[in-house]
PDB file of C-alpha atoms in Angstrom:
ATOM      1  CA  MET A   1      41.135 100.786  69.918  1.00 34.00           C
ATOM      2  CA  ASP A   2      41.567 104.415  71.069  1.00 38.00           C
ATOM      3  CA  LYS A   3      38.642 104.798  74.035  1.00 45.00           C
ATOM      4  CA  ALA A   4      39.746 108.393  74.466  1.00 51.00           C
ATOM      5  CA  GLY A   5      36.188 110.412  75.316  1.00 82.00           C
ATOM      6  CA  GLN A   6      34.282 107.309  75.806  1.00 90.00           C
ATOM      7  CA  LEU A   7      33.431 108.224  79.180  1.00 96.00           C
ATOM      8  CA  SER A   8      32.355 111.556  78.109  1.00 94.00           C
ATOM      9  CA  GLY A   9      29.765 112.960  80.465  1.00 94.00           C
ATOM     10  CA  ARG A  10      30.007 110.350  83.083  1.00 97.00           C
ATOM     11  CA  THR A  11      30.633 110.861  86.755  1.00 98.00           C
ATOM     12  CA  ALA A  12      32.101 108.191  88.666  1.00 98.00           C
ATOM     13  CA  LEU A  13      32.845 108.161  92.367  1.00 98.00           C
ATOM     14  CA  VAL A  14      36.426 106.396  93.433  1.00 98.00           C
ATOM     15  CA  THR A  15      36.438 105.710  97.212  1.00 98.00           C
ATOM     16  CA  GLY A  16      40.125 105.995  98.489  1.00 96.00           C
ATOM     17  CA  GLY A  17      40.764 108.581  95.614  1.00 97.00           C
ATOM     18  CA  GLY A  18      43.192 110.773  97.958  1.00 95.00           C
ATOM     19  CA  SER A  19      46.580 108.752  96.710  1.00 92.00           C
ATOM     20  CA  GLY A  20      47.996 105.908  95.765  1.00 90.00           C
ATOM     21  CA  LEU A  21      45.671 103.424  93.354  1.00 93.00           C
ATOM     22  CA  GLY A  22      42.304 105.722  93.779  1.00 95.00           C
ATOM     23  CA  ARG A  23      44.414 108.711  92.636  1.00 96.00           C
ATOM     24  CA  ALA A  24      45.578 106.781  89.598  1.00 95.00           C
ATOM     25  CA  ILE A  25      42.013 105.804  88.571  1.00 97.00           C
ATOM     26  CA  CYS A  26      40.768 109.341  88.868  1.00 98.00           C
ATOM     27  CA  LEU A  27      43.356 110.314  86.386  1.00 97.00           C
ATOM     28  CA  SER A  28      42.605 107.306  84.007  1.00 97.00           C
ATOM     29  CA  LEU A  29      38.834 108.121  83.975  1.00 98.00           C
ATOM     30  CA  ALA A  30      39.312 111.648  83.279  1.00 98.00           C
ATOM     31  CA  ALA A  31      41.873 111.104  80.729  1.00 96.00           C
ATOM     32  CA  GLN A  32      38.835 109.371  78.917  1.00 96.00           C
ATOM     33  CA  GLY A  33      36.396 111.894  79.410  1.00 96.00           C
ATOM     34  CA  ALA A  34      34.317 111.050  82.940  1.00 97.00           C
ATOM     35  CA  HIS A  35      34.237 113.502  85.738  1.00 98.00           C
ATOM     36  CA  PRO A  36      35.932 111.706  88.772  1.00 98.00           C
ATOM     37  CA  VAL A  37      34.947 112.411  92.111  1.00 98.00           C
ATOM     38  CA  ALA A  38      37.544 111.697  94.541  1.00 98.00           C
ATOM     39  CA  GLY A  39      36.174 110.377  98.097  1.00 98.00           C
ATOM     40  CA  ASP A  40      38.547 110.162 100.990  1.00 98.00           C
ATOM     41  CA  ILE A  41      38.704 110.411 104.210  1.00 97.00           C
ATOM     42  CA  ASP A  42      41.950 112.504 103.613  1.00 96.00           C
ATOM     43  CA  LEU A  43      39.866 115.418 102.120  1.00 98.00           C
ATOM     44  CA  ASP A  44      43.435 117.098 101.483  1.00 97.00           C
ATOM     45  CA  GLY A  45      44.939 114.225  99.566  1.00 97.00           C
ATOM     46  CA  ALA A  46      41.378 113.990  97.538  1.00 98.00           C
ATOM     47  CA  LYS A  47      41.880 117.686  96.501  1.00 98.00           C
ATOM     48  CA  THR A  48      45.450 117.113  95.503  1.00 97.00           C
ATOM     49  CA  THR A  49      44.111 114.495  92.774  1.00 98.00           C
ATOM     50  CA  VAL A  50      41.518 117.196  91.917  1.00 98.00           C
ATOM     51  CA  ALA A  51      44.255 119.413  91.265  1.00 98.00           C
ATOM     52  CA  LEU A  52      46.299 116.711  89.208  1.00 98.00           C
ATOM     53  CA  VAL A  53      43.270 116.113  87.316  1.00 98.00           C
ATOM     54  CA  GLU A  54      42.851 119.539  86.548  1.00 97.00           C
ATOM     55  CA  ASP A  55      46.611 120.227  85.325  1.00 97.00           C
ATOM     56  CA  ALA A  56      45.841 117.593  82.913  1.00 96.00           C
ATOM     57  CA  GLY A  57      43.151 119.631  81.297  1.00 96.00           C
ATOM     58  CA  HIS A  58      40.317 117.314  83.058  1.00 97.00           C
ATOM     59  CA  SER A  59      37.680 118.275  85.734  1.00 97.00           C
ATOM     60  CA  ALA A  60      36.846 116.392  89.032  1.00 98.00           C
ATOM     61  CA  THR A  61      35.838 116.996  92.431  1.00 98.00           C
ATOM     62  CA  ALA A  62      36.629 115.784  96.055  1.00 98.00           C
ATOM     63  CA  VAL A  63      34.600 115.006  99.103  1.00 98.00           C
ATOM     64  CA  HIS A  64      35.115 113.988 102.359  1.00 98.00           C
ATOM     65  CA  LEU A  65      34.052 110.188 102.897  1.00 98.00           C
ATOM     66  CA  ASP A  66      34.798 107.512 105.437  1.00 97.00           C
ATOM     67  CA  VAL A  67      33.808 104.471 103.949  1.00 97.00           C
ATOM     68  CA  ALA A  68      33.095 102.699 107.378  1.00 96.00           C
ATOM     69  CA  ASP A  69      30.895 105.043 108.519  1.00 96.00           C
ATOM     70  CA  HIS A  70      27.326 104.435 107.415  1.00 97.00           C
ATOM     71  CA  PRO A  71      25.963 107.936 107.764  1.00 97.00           C
ATOM     72  CA  SER A  72      28.741 109.458 105.687  1.00 97.00           C
ATOM     73  CA  ARG A  73      28.456 106.772 102.868  1.00 97.00           C
ATOM     74  CA  THR A  74      24.847 107.572 102.694  1.00 97.00           C
ATOM     75  CA  SER A  75      24.887 111.220 102.619  1.00 97.00           C
ATOM     76  CA  VAL A  76      27.662 111.001 100.026  1.00 98.00           C
ATOM     77  CA  MET A  77      25.634 108.833  97.788  1.00 98.00           C
ATOM     78  CA  LYS A  78      22.525 110.918  98.373  1.00 97.00           C
ATOM     79  CA  SER A  79      24.695 114.094  97.250  1.00 97.00           C
ATOM     80  CA  LEU A  80      26.109 112.605  94.048  1.00 98.00           C
ATOM     81  CA  PHE A  81      23.052 111.361  93.052  1.00 97.00           C
ATOM     82  CA  GLU A  82      21.071 114.763  93.609  1.00 97.00           C
ATOM     83  CA  GLN A  83      23.790 116.617  92.045  1.00 97.00           C
ATOM     84  CA  HIS A  84      24.406 114.347  89.034  1.00 97.00           C
ATOM     85  CA  GLY A  85      21.488 112.438  88.558  1.00 95.00           C
ATOM     86  CA  GLU A  86      21.905 109.840  86.242  1.00 94.00           C
ATOM     87  CA  SER A  87      25.293 110.809  85.025  1.00 96.00           C
ATOM     88  CA  PHE A  88      26.510 109.181  88.314  1.00 97.00           C
ATOM     89  CA  ASP A  89      26.738 105.981  86.947  1.00 97.00           C
ATOM     90  CA  ILE A  90      30.151 104.553  87.924  1.00 98.00           C
ATOM     91  CA  LEU A  91      30.831 103.452  91.215  1.00 98.00           C
ATOM     92  CA  VAL A  92      34.854 102.507  91.984  1.00 98.00           C
ATOM     93  CA  ASN A  93      35.225 100.811  95.747  1.00 98.00           C
ATOM     94  CA  CYS A  94      39.052 101.610  95.840  1.00 95.00           C
ATOM     95  CA  ALA A  95      39.515 102.584  99.601  1.00 95.00           C
ATOM     96  CA  GLY A  96      41.437 100.031 101.641  1.00 91.00           C
ATOM     97  CA  LEU A  97      43.130  99.362 104.912  1.00 88.00           C
ATOM     98  CA  ASP A  98      45.857  97.225 105.820  1.00 83.00           C
ATOM     99  CA  ARG A  99      47.405  96.976 109.250  1.00 73.00           C
ATOM    100  CA  PRO A 100      49.278  93.952 110.269  1.00 71.00           C
ATOM    101  CA  GLY A 101      47.744  91.857 112.792  1.00 78.00           C
ATOM    102  CA  TYR A 102      48.979  88.267 114.022  1.00 85.00           C
ATOM    103  CA  MET A 103      46.686  85.895 115.498  1.00 88.00           C
ATOM    104  CA  ALA A 104      49.121  85.909 118.832  1.00 90.00           C
ATOM    105  CA  ASP A 105      48.302  89.465 119.479  1.00 88.00           C
ATOM    106  CA  LEU A 106      45.410  90.538 117.179  1.00 89.00           C
ATOM    107  CA  ASP A 107      43.549  93.545 118.340  1.00 91.00           C
ATOM    108  CA  LEU A 108      39.579  93.597 117.946  1.00 92.00           C
ATOM    109  CA  ASP A 109      39.157  96.963 117.108  1.00 92.00           C
ATOM    110  CA  GLN A 110      41.694  97.382 114.394  1.00 91.00           C
ATOM    111  CA  TYR A 111      40.328  94.038 112.964  1.00 92.00           C
ATOM    112  CA  ARG A 112      36.734  95.653 112.694  1.00 94.00           C
ATOM    113  CA  THR A 113      38.269  98.666 111.478  1.00 94.00           C
ATOM    114  CA  VAL A 114      39.799  96.702 108.765  1.00 94.00           C
ATOM    115  CA  PHE A 115      36.564  95.009 108.022  1.00 95.00           C
ATOM    116  CA  GLY A 116      34.410  98.214 108.222  1.00 96.00           C
ATOM    117  CA  VAL A 117      36.665  99.775 105.127  1.00 96.00           C
ATOM    118  CA  ASN A 118      37.436  96.923 102.992  1.00 96.00           C
ATOM    119  CA  CYS A 119      34.232  94.995 102.998  1.00 97.00           C
ATOM    120  CA  GLU A 120      31.363  96.812 105.100  1.00 97.00           C
ATOM    121  CA  GLY A 121      31.927 100.040 103.174  1.00 97.00           C
ATOM    122  CA  PRO A 122      32.034  98.599  99.764  1.00 97.00           C
ATOM    123  CA  VAL A 123      28.969  96.419 100.271  1.00 98.00           C
ATOM    124  CA  PHE A 124      26.880  99.255 101.678  1.00 98.00           C
ATOM    125  CA  LEU A 125      27.805 101.394  99.025  1.00 98.00           C
ATOM    126  CA  MET A 126      27.029  98.767  96.412  1.00 98.00           C
ATOM    127  CA  SER A 127      23.594  98.689  97.904  1.00 97.00           C
ATOM    128  CA  GLU A 128      23.297 102.364  97.977  1.00 97.00           C
ATOM    129  CA  PHE A 129      24.349 102.601  93.933  1.00 98.00           C
ATOM    130  CA  VAL A 130      21.995  99.515  92.849  1.00 97.00           C
ATOM    131  CA  LYS A 131      19.021 100.496  94.803  1.00 96.00           C
ATOM    132  CA  ARG A 132      19.106 103.557  92.663  1.00 96.00           C
ATOM    133  CA  VAL A 133      20.092 102.753  89.500  1.00 96.00           C
ATOM    134  CA  LYS A 134      18.220  99.503  89.324  1.00 95.00           C
ATOM    135  CA  ASP A 135      14.973 100.875  87.828  1.00 93.00           C
ATOM    136  CA  ARG A 136      16.769 103.190  85.098  1.00 93.00           C
ATOM    137  CA  ASN A 137      15.585 102.767  81.113  1.00 88.00           C
ATOM    138  CA  GLY A 138      18.692 104.085  79.593  1.00 74.00           C
ATOM    139  CA  THR A 139      20.998 102.319  77.318  1.00 76.00           C
ATOM    140  CA  THR A 140      24.323 103.028  79.234  1.00 86.00           C
ATOM    141  CA  LEU A 141      25.117 100.182  82.017  1.00 92.00           C
ATOM    142  CA  ALA A 142      25.869 101.607  85.360  1.00 96.00           C
ATOM    143  CA  GLU A 143      29.064 100.245  86.536  1.00 97.00           C
ATOM    144  CA  ILE A 144      30.694  99.135  89.842  1.00 98.00           C
ATOM    145  CA  VAL A 145      34.572  98.120  89.928  1.00 98.00           C
ATOM    146  CA  ASN A 146      35.346  96.830  93.210  1.00 97.00           C
ATOM    147  CA  ILE A 147      39.431  96.536  93.901  1.00 95.00           C
ATOM    148  CA  ILE A 148      39.625  93.419  95.975  1.00 94.00           C
ATOM    149  CA  SER A 149      43.088  92.243  96.118  1.00 88.00           C
ATOM    150  CA  ILE A 150      45.094  89.130  95.598  1.00 84.00           C
ATOM    151  CA  SER A 151      45.192  88.477  98.871  1.00 82.00           C
ATOM    152  CA  ALA A 152      41.734  87.647  98.738  1.00 83.00           C
ATOM    153  CA  VAL A 153      42.774  84.312  97.138  1.00 83.00           C
ATOM    154  CA  THR A 154      46.399  84.125  99.076  1.00 82.00           C
ATOM    155  CA  VAL A 155      47.323  83.905 102.626  1.00 81.00           C
ATOM    156  CA  GLY A 156      50.163  86.192 104.717  1.00 78.00           C
ATOM    157  CA  SER A 157      51.434  86.116 107.970  1.00 81.00           C
ATOM    158  CA  GLY A 158      50.210  88.815 109.928  1.00 80.00           C
ATOM    159  CA  ALA A 159      47.428  89.877 107.588  1.00 85.00           C
ATOM    160  CA  VAL A 160      44.508  88.004 108.784  1.00 89.00           C
ATOM    161  CA  ALA A 161      42.204  90.811 108.808  1.00 90.00           C
ATOM    162  CA  TYR A 162      43.364  92.175 105.383  1.00 89.00           C
ATOM    163  CA  ASN A 163      43.154  88.601 103.653  1.00 90.00           C
ATOM    164  CA  SER A 164      39.825  87.717 105.418  1.00 93.00           C
ATOM    165  CA  SER A 165      38.221  90.907 104.691  1.00 94.00           C
ATOM    166  CA  LYS A 166      39.379  90.971 100.713  1.00 93.00           C
ATOM    167  CA  ALA A 167      37.969  87.397 100.402  1.00 94.00           C
ATOM    168  CA  ALA A 168      34.499  88.440 102.291  1.00 96.00           C
ATOM    169  CA  LEU A 169      34.557  91.358  99.296  1.00 96.00           C
ATOM    170  CA  ALA A 170      35.506  88.802  96.406  1.00 95.00           C
ATOM    171  CA  LYS A 171      32.152  86.892  97.827  1.00 96.00           C
ATOM    172  CA  ALA A 172      30.065  90.192  97.902  1.00 96.00           C
ATOM    173  CA  THR A 173      30.804  91.253  94.593  1.00 96.00           C
ATOM    174  CA  GLU A 174      29.559  87.478  92.992  1.00 95.00           C
ATOM    175  CA  VAL A 175      26.444  87.856  94.791  1.00 96.00           C
ATOM    176  CA  CYS A 176      26.160  90.847  93.571  1.00 96.00           C
ATOM    177  CA  GLN A 177      27.013  89.895  90.065  1.00 95.00           C
ATOM    178  CA  LEU A 178      24.183  87.402  90.250  1.00 95.00           C
ATOM    179  CA  GLU A 179      21.506  89.228  91.688  1.00 96.00           C
ATOM    180  CA  ILE A 180      22.041  91.858  88.767  1.00 95.00           C
ATOM    181  CA  TYR A 181      21.581  89.168  86.479  1.00 93.00           C
ATOM    182  CA  GLU A 182      18.617  87.613  88.185  1.00 96.00           C
ATOM    183  CA  ASN A 183      16.626  90.660  87.802  1.00 96.00           C
ATOM    184  CA  ASN A 184      17.784  92.184  84.862  1.00 93.00           C
ATOM    185  CA  TYR A 185      19.203  95.664  86.428  1.00 95.00           C
ATOM    186  CA  PRO A 186      20.763  97.763  83.828  1.00 95.00           C
ATOM    187  CA  CYS A 187      24.044  97.734  85.784  1.00 96.00           C
ATOM    188  CA  ARG A 188      27.071  95.624  85.742  1.00 96.00           C
ATOM    189  CA  VAL A 189      29.848  94.774  88.832  1.00 96.00           C
ATOM    190  CA  GLN A 190      33.265  93.551  88.447  1.00 96.00           C
ATOM    191  CA  GLY A 191      36.047  92.569  90.813  1.00 95.00           C
ATOM    192  CA  ILE A 192      39.910  93.292  90.085  1.00 92.00           C
ATOM    193  CA  MET A 193      42.310  91.574  92.536  1.00 88.00           C
ATOM    194  CA  PRO A 194      45.434  93.255  91.643  1.00 86.00           C
ATOM    195  CA  ALA A 195      48.694  92.158  93.721  1.00 77.00           C
ATOM    196  CA  ALA A 196      51.056  94.318  95.211  1.00 69.00           C
ATOM    197  CA  MET A 197      51.602  98.279  93.876  1.00 62.00           C
ATOM    198  CA  ASP A 198      54.007 100.995  94.230  1.00 57.00           C
ATOM    199  CA  THR A 199      51.481 102.597  97.074  1.00 63.00           C
ATOM    200  CA  PRO A 200      51.638 104.351 100.313  1.00 65.00           C
ATOM    201  CA  MET A 201      49.947 101.250 101.652  1.00 62.00           C
ATOM    202  CA  MET A 202      52.543  98.692 101.062  1.00 59.00           C
ATOM    203  CA  GLU A 203      55.459 100.630 102.620  1.00 59.00           C
ATOM    204  CA  GLN A 204      54.655  99.397 105.966  1.00 59.00           C
ATOM    205  CA  TRP A 205      55.550  95.595 104.223  1.00 55.00           C
ATOM    206  CA  GLY A 206      59.006  96.683 102.777  1.00 56.00           C
ATOM    207  CA  ILE A 207      58.403  94.909  99.307  1.00 63.00           C
ATOM    208  CA  PRO A 208      61.210  96.055  96.812  1.00 61.00           C
ATOM    209  CA  LYS A 209      59.880  98.270  94.637  1.00 61.00           C
ATOM    210  CA  ASP A 210      60.710  96.166  91.643  1.00 63.00           C
ATOM    211  CA  ARG A 211      58.428  93.715  92.876  1.00 67.00           C
ATOM    212  CA  MET A 212      55.473  95.803  92.640  1.00 70.00           C
ATOM    213  CA  MET A 213      52.707  96.994  89.929  1.00 79.00           C
ATOM    214  CA  ASP A 214      52.569 100.594  88.674  1.00 82.00           C
ATOM    215  CA  PRO A 215      49.323 101.830  90.322  1.00 83.00           C
ATOM    216  CA  ALA A 216      48.534 103.418  86.825  1.00 85.00           C
ATOM    217  CA  ASP A 217      48.647  99.859  85.133  1.00 86.00           C
ATOM    218  CA  VAL A 218      45.897  98.306  87.177  1.00 87.00           C
ATOM    219  CA  ALA A 219      44.041 101.760  86.651  1.00 92.00           C
ATOM    220  CA  ALA A 220      43.897 101.205  83.262  1.00 91.00           C
ATOM    221  CA  GLU A 221      42.458  97.833  83.835  1.00 91.00           C
ATOM    222  CA  VAL A 222      39.565  99.755  85.482  1.00 94.00           C
ATOM    223  CA  VAL A 223      39.022 101.686  82.560  1.00 95.00           C
ATOM    224  CA  HIS A 224      38.975  98.567  80.397  1.00 93.00           C
ATOM    225  CA  ALA A 225      36.424  96.796  82.512  1.00 94.00           C
ATOM    226  CA  VAL A 226      34.126  99.955  82.395  1.00 95.00           C
ATOM    227  CA  THR A 227      34.312 100.324  78.291  1.00 94.00           C
ATOM    228  CA  ARG A 228      34.220  96.733  77.745  1.00 91.00           C
ATOM    229  CA  PRO A 229      31.355  95.497  75.445  1.00 88.00           C
ATOM    230  CA  ARG A 230      28.279  95.118  77.808  1.00 85.00           C
ATOM    231  CA  SER A 231      27.933  91.293  76.875  1.00 82.00           C
ATOM    232  CA  ALA A 232      31.137  90.268  79.172  1.00 81.00           C
ATOM    233  CA  TYR A 233      32.462  91.190  82.413  1.00 80.00           C
ATOM    234  CA  GLY A 234      35.264  90.261  84.344  1.00 79.00           C
ATOM    235  CA  GLN A 235      34.376  88.276  87.734  1.00 81.00           C
ATOM    236  CA  ASN A 236      37.215  88.571  89.715  1.00 84.00           C
ATOM    237  CA  LEU A 237      40.408  89.049  87.406  1.00 79.00           C
ATOM    238  CA  VAL A 238      43.712  88.855  89.096  1.00 81.00           C
ATOM    239  CA  ILE A 239      46.557  91.179  87.846  1.00 73.00           C
ATOM    240  CA  VAL A 240      50.234  90.658  88.462  1.00 74.00           C
ATOM    241  CA  PRO A 241      53.289  91.837  87.100  1.00 74.00           C
ATOM    242  CA  PRO A 242      55.795  90.085  85.034  1.00 68.00           C
ATOM    243  CA  ARG A 243      58.368  88.226  86.881  1.00 62.00           C
ATOM    244  CA  GLU A 244      60.633  85.459  86.247  1.00 39.00           C
ATOM    245  CA  PRO A 245      60.317  82.633  85.540  1.00 40.00           C
ATOM    246  CA  ASN A 246      57.157  82.415  83.403  1.00 44.00           C
ATOM    247  CA  PHE A 247      57.642  86.032  82.472  1.00 41.00           C
ATOM    248  CA  PRO A 248      60.984  87.031  81.333  1.00 42.00           C
ATOM    249  CA  ARG A 249      62.093  90.684  82.042  1.00 40.00           C
TER     250      ARG A 249
END
């Protein structure tokens, strides 16, 4: 089905929109008619994303956002609801941080920083979003998509902060889904757990590029998530690249 234009008139905040998967999501949402707001601690990166969206013939804006900082989170959310009103109805929590952390030399500040970006940030952005959309009476569902990671259900040496923060985000996503269902809020929250993607964050691990997914493929799933029938949702959908022996190239 051709979904071009299905998101016309809708505004989406994409955290981590200044590079990698976040940038790919902004481009994909814009191609379907949405106005993405690229939120990133790297404002120059977010502005580059906007330029790429505009070069493709669509609109976008950039905003400085530190998802690990509560005043930054609340300020950006307040501003977007004031500027866009009910058209701001899509939140994509994509910002992520993956720093090596081995048990024998674990650094407390680094561990807390990873949790702040990967779990605390998305949880409190969800909270701000839900409390502002829960009483809407429109026919369009407000949408939250959390980019979790396959690392929420797998383990990796040197990745205790990343694995545990993503597992916590997966559970927080499920809790939010339950509360939305119990209270019949006009909102839907979905989680996506991608395997490794060819993004700047993954460069530190030295994974061969042919073992990683194209971020555009995961971005397409985000579009699918927010345009699927309102009677269905992806709870925490795992996405992996084709590889031997189960998926012949």
